[in-house]
Amino acid sequence: MENVTARGGYVVPKHHRILLSVMLMTITLIGISGNTLIFIAYCLSRRLRTKTNAFLINLAAADILTCVFLPAIALPLLLDVEVPVQPWLNTLCAVNYVAIWILTSTSIMTLAFIAVNRYILITKSKKTYEQIYKRKFIFAFLCVSWLHPILYVTLQLALGRLLVFGYNEKMHGCTTGLEDPRSYWYDIVDFANITLVITMIVYCYGRIYLRLRRHNKQMQKGISSNPLWSERDGGLTNSSRVSQTQVTLTKNLFYILVAFFICFVPVIISKAFNVNIIIISYTQVIMSFNCCLNPFIYGMKHPHFRQVLYYILSRRWSEIPEPAYRWMNSGSHSAIAGSRSNDLDGISLTVL
């Protein structure tokens, strides 16, 4: 039954389905463990409890929940082709695809909010940043990152999109209904929605890069010698670490955009050109890789997260900077007495 017939009866061979399932389970293990470490680090160190990191934790939460649902997508891939399709398979696939769809959208929305946060932090005045990023507004932004995808998905389901989710006998796995004529229009709406978010991210980081490059040129000419923040001019005017910040921002921007496009562009292209089911199956799995990449991009590249994660993995609890709990102070107090940090400490612009 592993022979591949004409396009109308295309069946994904069993060895492909096994590989796809293994990939999904690997993503699940790495994603849950990596994002859980981010959570633990955030809870154990007050230094990490900054305004920007609130969005990072929101991103980690969405990624963990996505990874929780991935095994249910991997399970049907392991079933034999001869096994008749059971009604529960359609229900399982529909529920899990809708959940992953919402969670992936939440993750993308959070990335956009992080980009806006970095943009305002660097290009606007400190007063403006503090006014926008009060606790109540941060909470509202986080709610929007979840409510927007939920409402968007609910609207499409109300219009009948739930009918195109289910178990696909050709792919022998969960799918979004490749043969439903409405899928084309749904994909166009999805593409437009994602394109809008991508445009926002690229615009914000593009303006950040241009601002830093212009400031770096001013520094080389000896024009700027102002304090870190200027209420009049707004934004960044620090003199000592702008060059390093620019390099770090540029690298992180490159990592973020490349990782995002590597994960999402293949599935968009495969659907746009209506390629065979095997390729579409692999591109959908590649899209899921974003869940386990974020801890490395946002966690390992974050100078403070990197330090706390190192102490956690080496079980050196007493050396965690600004510990959140008293039991962590059992070691040398001087080792944890580092300078207090907030969103602007040391131009935390190195954090994207």
Coordinates of C-alpha atoms in Angstrom, one line a residue:
M1 CA 0.0 0.0 0.0
E2 CA 3.0 2.3 -0.1
N3 CA 2.9 2.7 -3.9
V4 CA 2.2 6.2 -5.0
T5 CA -0.7 6.4 -7.5
A6 CA -1.8 9.3 -9.6
R7 CA -2.3 12.7 -8.1
G8 CA -5.9 12.0 -7.4
G9 CA -5.1 9.0 -5.2
Y10 CA -1.8 10.2 -3.8
V11 CA -0.8 8.5 -0.6
V12 CA 2.2 9.5 1.6
P13 CA 4.5 6.4 2.0
K14 CA 4.8 5.0 5.4
H15 CA 8.5 5.8 5.8
H16 CA 7.7 9.5 5.2
R17 CA 5.0 9.4 7.8
I18 CA 7.3 7.8 10.3
L19 CA 9.9 10.5 9.7
L20 CA 7.3 13.3 10.0
S21 CA 6.1 11.8 13.2
V22 CA 9.6 11.6 14.7
M23 CA 10.2 15.2 13.6
L24 CA 7.1 16.4 15.4
M25 CA 7.9 14.5 18.6
T26 CA 11.4 15.9 18.5
I27 CA 10.0 19.4 18.2
T28 CA 7.7 18.7 21.1
L29 CA 10.5 17.6 23.4
I30 CA 12.8 20.4 22.6
G31 CA 10.1 23.0 22.6
I32 CA 8.6 22.1 25.9
S33 CA 12.0 21.7 27.7
G34 CA 13.4 24.9 26.2
N35 CA 10.5 27.1 26.9
T36 CA 10.0 25.6 30.3
L37 CA 13.6 26.6 31.1
I38 CA 12.7 30.2 30.1
F39 CA 9.8 30.1 32.5
I40 CA 11.9 28.8 35.3
A41 CA 14.6 31.4 34.8
Y42 CA 11.9 34.2 34.7
C43 CA 10.5 33.0 38.0
L44 CA 13.8 32.6 39.8
S45 CA 15.4 35.9 38.9
R46 CA 13.9 39.4 39.5
R47 CA 16.4 40.8 37.0
L48 CA 14.4 39.0 34.2
R49 CA 11.1 40.5 35.2
T50 CA 11.2 43.4 32.8
K51 CA 8.5 44.8 30.6
T52 CA 9.9 43.3 27.4
N53 CA 10.4 39.9 29.0
A54 CA 6.6 39.8 29.8
F55 CA 6.1 39.4 26.1
L56 CA 8.9 36.8 25.9
I57 CA 7.1 34.7 28.6
N58 CA 3.9 35.1 26.7
L59 CA 5.7 33.8 23.6
A60 CA 7.1 30.9 25.6
A61 CA 3.6 30.0 26.9
A62 CA 2.1 29.9 23.4
D63 CA 5.0 27.7 22.2
I64 CA 4.7 25.3 25.1
L65 CA 1.0 24.8 24.4
T66 CA 1.6 24.4 20.7
C67 CA 4.1 21.6 21.5
V68 CA 1.5 19.9 23.8
F69 CA -0.8 19.6 20.8
L70 CA 1.8 18.4 18.3
P71 CA 1.8 14.7 19.5
A72 CA -1.9 14.5 18.5
I73 CA -0.9 15.5 15.0
A74 CA 1.9 12.9 15.0
L75 CA -0.3 10.0 16.1
P76 CA -2.4 9.6 13.0
L77 CA 0.7 9.5 10.8
L78 CA 1.7 6.2 12.4
L79 CA -1.5 4.4 11.6
D80 CA -1.4 1.8 8.9
V81 CA -3.0 2.7 5.6
E82 CA -5.3 -0.3 5.8
V83 CA -6.9 1.0 9.0
P84 CA -10.4 2.4 8.2
V85 CA -10.9 6.1 9.0
Q86 CA -12.6 6.4 12.4
P87 CA -14.8 9.4 13.3
W88 CA -12.7 10.2 16.3
L89 CA -9.7 10.9 13.9
N90 CA -11.6 13.7 12.2
T91 CA -12.5 15.2 15.6
L92 CA -8.9 14.8 16.9
C93 CA -7.4 16.5 13.9
A94 CA -10.0 19.3 13.8
V95 CA -9.5 20.2 17.5
N96 CA -5.8 20.1 17.4
Y97 CA -5.4 22.0 14.1
V98 CA -7.7 24.8 15.4
A99 CA -5.7 24.9 18.7
I100 CA -2.3 25.0 16.9
W101 CA -3.7 27.6 14.5
I102 CA -4.7 29.9 17.4
L103 CA -1.4 29.3 19.3
T104 CA 0.8 29.9 16.2
S105 CA -1.1 33.1 15.5
T106 CA -0.6 34.2 19.2
S107 CA 3.1 33.5 18.8
I108 CA 3.3 35.7 15.7
M109 CA 1.3 38.5 17.3
T110 CA 3.7 38.4 20.3
L111 CA 6.7 38.7 18.0
A112 CA 5.1 41.8 16.5
F113 CA 4.5 43.3 20.0
I114 CA 8.1 42.7 20.9
A115 CA 9.2 44.5 17.7
V116 CA 7.0 47.4 18.6
N117 CA 8.3 47.5 22.1
R118 CA 11.9 47.6 20.8
Y119 CA 11.0 50.3 18.3
I120 CA 9.4 52.6 20.9
L121 CA 12.2 51.9 23.4
I122 CA 14.9 53.0 20.9
T123 CA 13.3 55.7 18.8
K124 CA 11.1 57.4 21.3
S125 CA 11.7 59.2 24.6
K126 CA 11.9 57.5 27.9
K127 CA 8.7 59.3 29.0
T128 CA 6.8 58.0 26.0
Y129 CA 8.0 54.5 26.6
E130 CA 7.0 54.6 30.3
Q131 CA 3.6 56.0 29.4
I132 CA 2.8 53.3 26.9
Y133 CA 4.3 50.3 28.8
K134 CA 2.5 50.6 32.1
R135 CA 1.4 47.4 33.7
K136 CA -2.2 47.7 32.7
F137 CA -1.3 48.4 29.1
I138 CA 1.2 45.5 29.0
F139 CA -1.6 43.3 30.2
A140 CA -3.9 44.6 27.5
F141 CA -1.3 43.9 24.8
L142 CA -0.9 40.4 26.1
C143 CA -4.7 39.9 26.0
V144 CA -4.9 41.2 22.4
S145 CA -2.2 38.7 21.4
W146 CA -4.6 35.9 22.4
L147 CA -8.0 37.4 21.7
H148 CA -7.2 38.5 18.1
P149 CA -6.3 34.9 17.0
I150 CA -9.3 33.5 18.9
L151 CA -11.7 35.9 17.4
Y152 CA -10.2 35.5 13.9
V153 CA -10.4 31.7 14.1
T154 CA -13.9 31.8 15.6
L155 CA -15.1 34.0 12.7
Q156 CA -13.7 31.7 10.1
L157 CA -15.1 28.6 11.8
A158 CA -18.5 30.3 11.9
L159 CA -18.3 30.7 8.2
G160 CA -17.7 27.0 7.8
R161 CA -14.0 26.5 7.8
L162 CA -14.2 23.8 10.5
L163 CA -15.5 21.6 7.7
V164 CA -12.1 21.6 5.9
F165 CA -10.2 20.4 9.0
G166 CA -9.9 16.7 9.5
Y167 CA -8.2 13.5 8.7
N168 CA -6.9 13.2 5.1
E169 CA -6.7 9.6 3.8
K170 CA -4.2 10.5 1.1
M171 CA -1.8 12.2 3.4
H172 CA -2.8 9.7 6.1
G173 CA -2.7 12.5 8.7
C174 CA -4.3 15.7 9.8
T175 CA -4.8 18.3 7.2
T176 CA -6.6 21.5 6.5
G177 CA -8.7 20.1 3.6
L178 CA -6.5 20.3 0.5
E179 CA -9.4 19.5 -1.9
D180 CA -12.0 21.8 -0.5
P181 CA -12.5 24.7 -3.0
R182 CA -12.9 27.2 -0.2
S183 CA -9.4 26.4 1.1
Y184 CA -7.9 28.7 -1.5
W185 CA -9.8 31.7 -0.3
Y186 CA -9.1 30.9 3.3
D187 CA -5.4 30.7 2.5
I188 CA -5.5 34.1 0.9
V189 CA -7.0 35.6 4.0
D190 CA -4.4 33.9 6.2
F191 CA -1.6 35.1 3.9
A192 CA -2.9 38.7 4.0
N193 CA -3.1 38.5 7.8
I194 CA 0.4 37.1 8.2
T195 CA 1.8 39.6 5.7
L196 CA 0.4 42.5 7.7
V197 CA 2.2 41.3 10.9
I198 CA 5.4 40.6 9.0
T199 CA 5.3 44.1 7.5
M200 CA 5.0 45.5 11.0
I201 CA 7.9 43.5 12.3
V202 CA 10.2 44.4 9.4
Y203 CA 9.2 48.1 9.6
C204 CA 10.0 48.3 13.4
Y205 CA 13.3 46.5 13.2
G206 CA 14.2 48.4 10.0
R207 CA 13.6 51.7 11.7
I208 CA 15.7 50.5 14.7
Y209 CA 18.6 49.6 12.5
L210 CA 18.5 53.0 10.6
R211 CA 18.3 54.9 13.9
L212 CA 21.3 53.0 15.3
R213 CA 23.3 53.4 12.2
R214 CA 22.6 57.1 12.1
H215 CA 23.5 57.5 15.7
N216 CA 26.7 55.4 15.2
K217 CA 27.8 57.8 12.5
Q218 CA 27.1 60.8 14.8
M219 CA 29.2 59.1 17.5
Q220 CA 32.1 58.6 15.0
K221 CA 32.0 62.3 14.2
G222 CA 31.9 63.2 17.9
I223 CA 28.6 64.9 17.7
S224 CA 26.7 63.0 20.4
S225 CA 27.8 63.0 24.0
N226 CA 24.4 63.2 25.7
P227 CA 23.0 60.9 28.4
L228 CA 21.3 57.7 27.7
W229 CA 17.9 59.2 27.1
S230 CA 16.9 62.6 25.8
E231 CA 13.4 63.8 26.5
R232 CA 13.7 66.5 23.8
D233 CA 15.1 64.4 21.0
G234 CA 13.7 61.0 22.2
G235 CA 15.3 57.7 22.0
L236 CA 18.8 56.5 22.1
T237 CA 21.7 58.9 22.7
N238 CA 24.2 56.7 24.7
S239 CA 27.8 57.1 23.7
S240 CA 29.8 54.1 24.9
R241 CA 27.9 51.0 23.7
V242 CA 26.0 52.0 20.6
S243 CA 28.4 50.2 18.3
Q244 CA 28.1 46.9 20.1
T245 CA 24.3 47.4 20.4
Q246 CA 24.0 48.0 16.7
V247 CA 25.9 44.8 16.0
T248 CA 23.8 42.8 18.4
L249 CA 20.6 44.3 17.1
T250 CA 21.5 43.6 13.5
K251 CA 22.5 40.0 14.3
N252 CA 19.3 39.3 16.3
L253 CA 17.2 40.9 13.6
F254 CA 18.8 38.6 11.1
Y255 CA 18.3 35.6 13.2
I256 CA 14.6 36.4 14.0
L257 CA 13.6 37.2 10.4
V258 CA 15.6 34.3 8.9
A259 CA 14.1 31.8 11.5
F260 CA 10.6 33.1 10.9
F261 CA 10.8 33.0 7.1
I262 CA 12.5 29.6 7.1
C263 CA 9.7 28.2 9.2
F264 CA 6.7 29.8 7.5
V265 CA 7.6 30.6 3.9
P266 CA 7.9 27.0 2.7
V267 CA 4.3 26.1 3.7
I268 CA 3.1 29.3 2.0
I269 CA 4.9 28.5 -1.2
S270 CA 3.8 24.9 -1.2
K271 CA 0.2 25.9 -0.9
A272 CA 0.5 28.7 -3.4
F273 CA 1.9 26.3 -6.1
N274 CA -0.3 23.3 -5.1
V275 CA 2.7 20.9 -4.8
N276 CA 2.3 17.3 -3.9
I277 CA 1.1 16.2 -0.5
I278 CA 4.5 14.9 0.7
I279 CA 6.1 18.3 0.3
I280 CA 3.2 20.0 2.0
S281 CA 3.5 17.6 4.9
Y282 CA 7.1 18.4 5.4
T283 CA 6.6 22.2 5.1
Q284 CA 3.9 22.0 7.8
V285 CA 6.3 20.2 10.1
I286 CA 9.0 22.8 9.3
M287 CA 6.6 25.5 10.3
S288 CA 6.3 23.9 13.8
F289 CA 10.1 24.2 14.3
N290 CA 9.4 27.9 15.3
C291 CA 8.2 26.6 18.6
C292 CA 11.6 25.2 19.6
L293 CA 13.7 27.9 17.9
N294 CA 12.4 30.8 20.0
P295 CA 14.1 29.7 23.3
F296 CA 17.4 29.8 21.5
I297 CA 16.9 33.1 19.7
Y298 CA 15.2 35.0 22.6
G299 CA 16.7 33.1 25.5
M300 CA 20.3 32.2 24.6
K301 CA 20.9 35.5 22.8
H302 CA 19.5 37.5 25.8
P303 CA 22.5 38.4 28.0
H304 CA 20.6 38.2 31.3
F305 CA 18.6 35.0 30.4
R306 CA 21.8 33.4 29.2
Q307 CA 23.5 34.1 32.6
V308 CA 20.5 32.8 34.6
L309 CA 20.1 29.7 32.5
Y310 CA 23.7 28.9 32.9
Y311 CA 23.4 29.0 36.7
I312 CA 20.2 26.9 36.6
L313 CA 21.7 24.2 34.4
S314 CA 24.9 24.1 36.5
R315 CA 22.7 24.0 39.7
R316 CA 24.4 27.1 41.1
W317 CA 21.2 28.6 42.6
S318 CA 23.0 31.0 45.0
E319 CA 24.7 32.7 42.1
I320 CA 21.5 33.6 40.2
P321 CA 21.4 37.4 39.9
E322 CA 18.7 39.1 42.0
P323 CA 17.1 35.8 43.2
A324 CA 13.3 35.9 43.7
Y325 CA 13.2 33.5 46.7
R326 CA 15.0 33.5 50.1
W327 CA 16.2 29.9 49.9
M328 CA 18.4 30.9 46.9
N329 CA 20.4 33.1 49.2
S330 CA 22.1 30.3 51.0
G331 CA 25.3 30.8 49.2
S332 CA 27.6 33.9 49.0
H333 CA 25.4 37.0 49.0
S334 CA 28.0 39.0 47.2
A335 CA 27.8 36.6 44.2
I336 CA 24.2 37.6 43.6
A337 CA 24.4 41.3 44.4
G338 CA 24.9 42.5 40.8
S339 CA 23.6 45.8 39.8
R340 CA 19.8 46.2 39.6
S341 CA 18.5 46.0 36.1
N342 CA 15.4 47.2 34.3
D343 CA 14.4 47.5 30.7
L344 CA 16.9 50.2 30.1
D345 CA 19.9 48.8 32.0
G346 CA 23.1 48.8 30.0
I347 CA 20.9 49.6 27.0
S348 CA 19.0 46.4 27.1
L349 CA 18.6 47.0 23.4
T350 CA 20.7 43.9 22.9
V351 CA 17.5 42.0 23.7
L352 CA 15.1 41.6 20.8

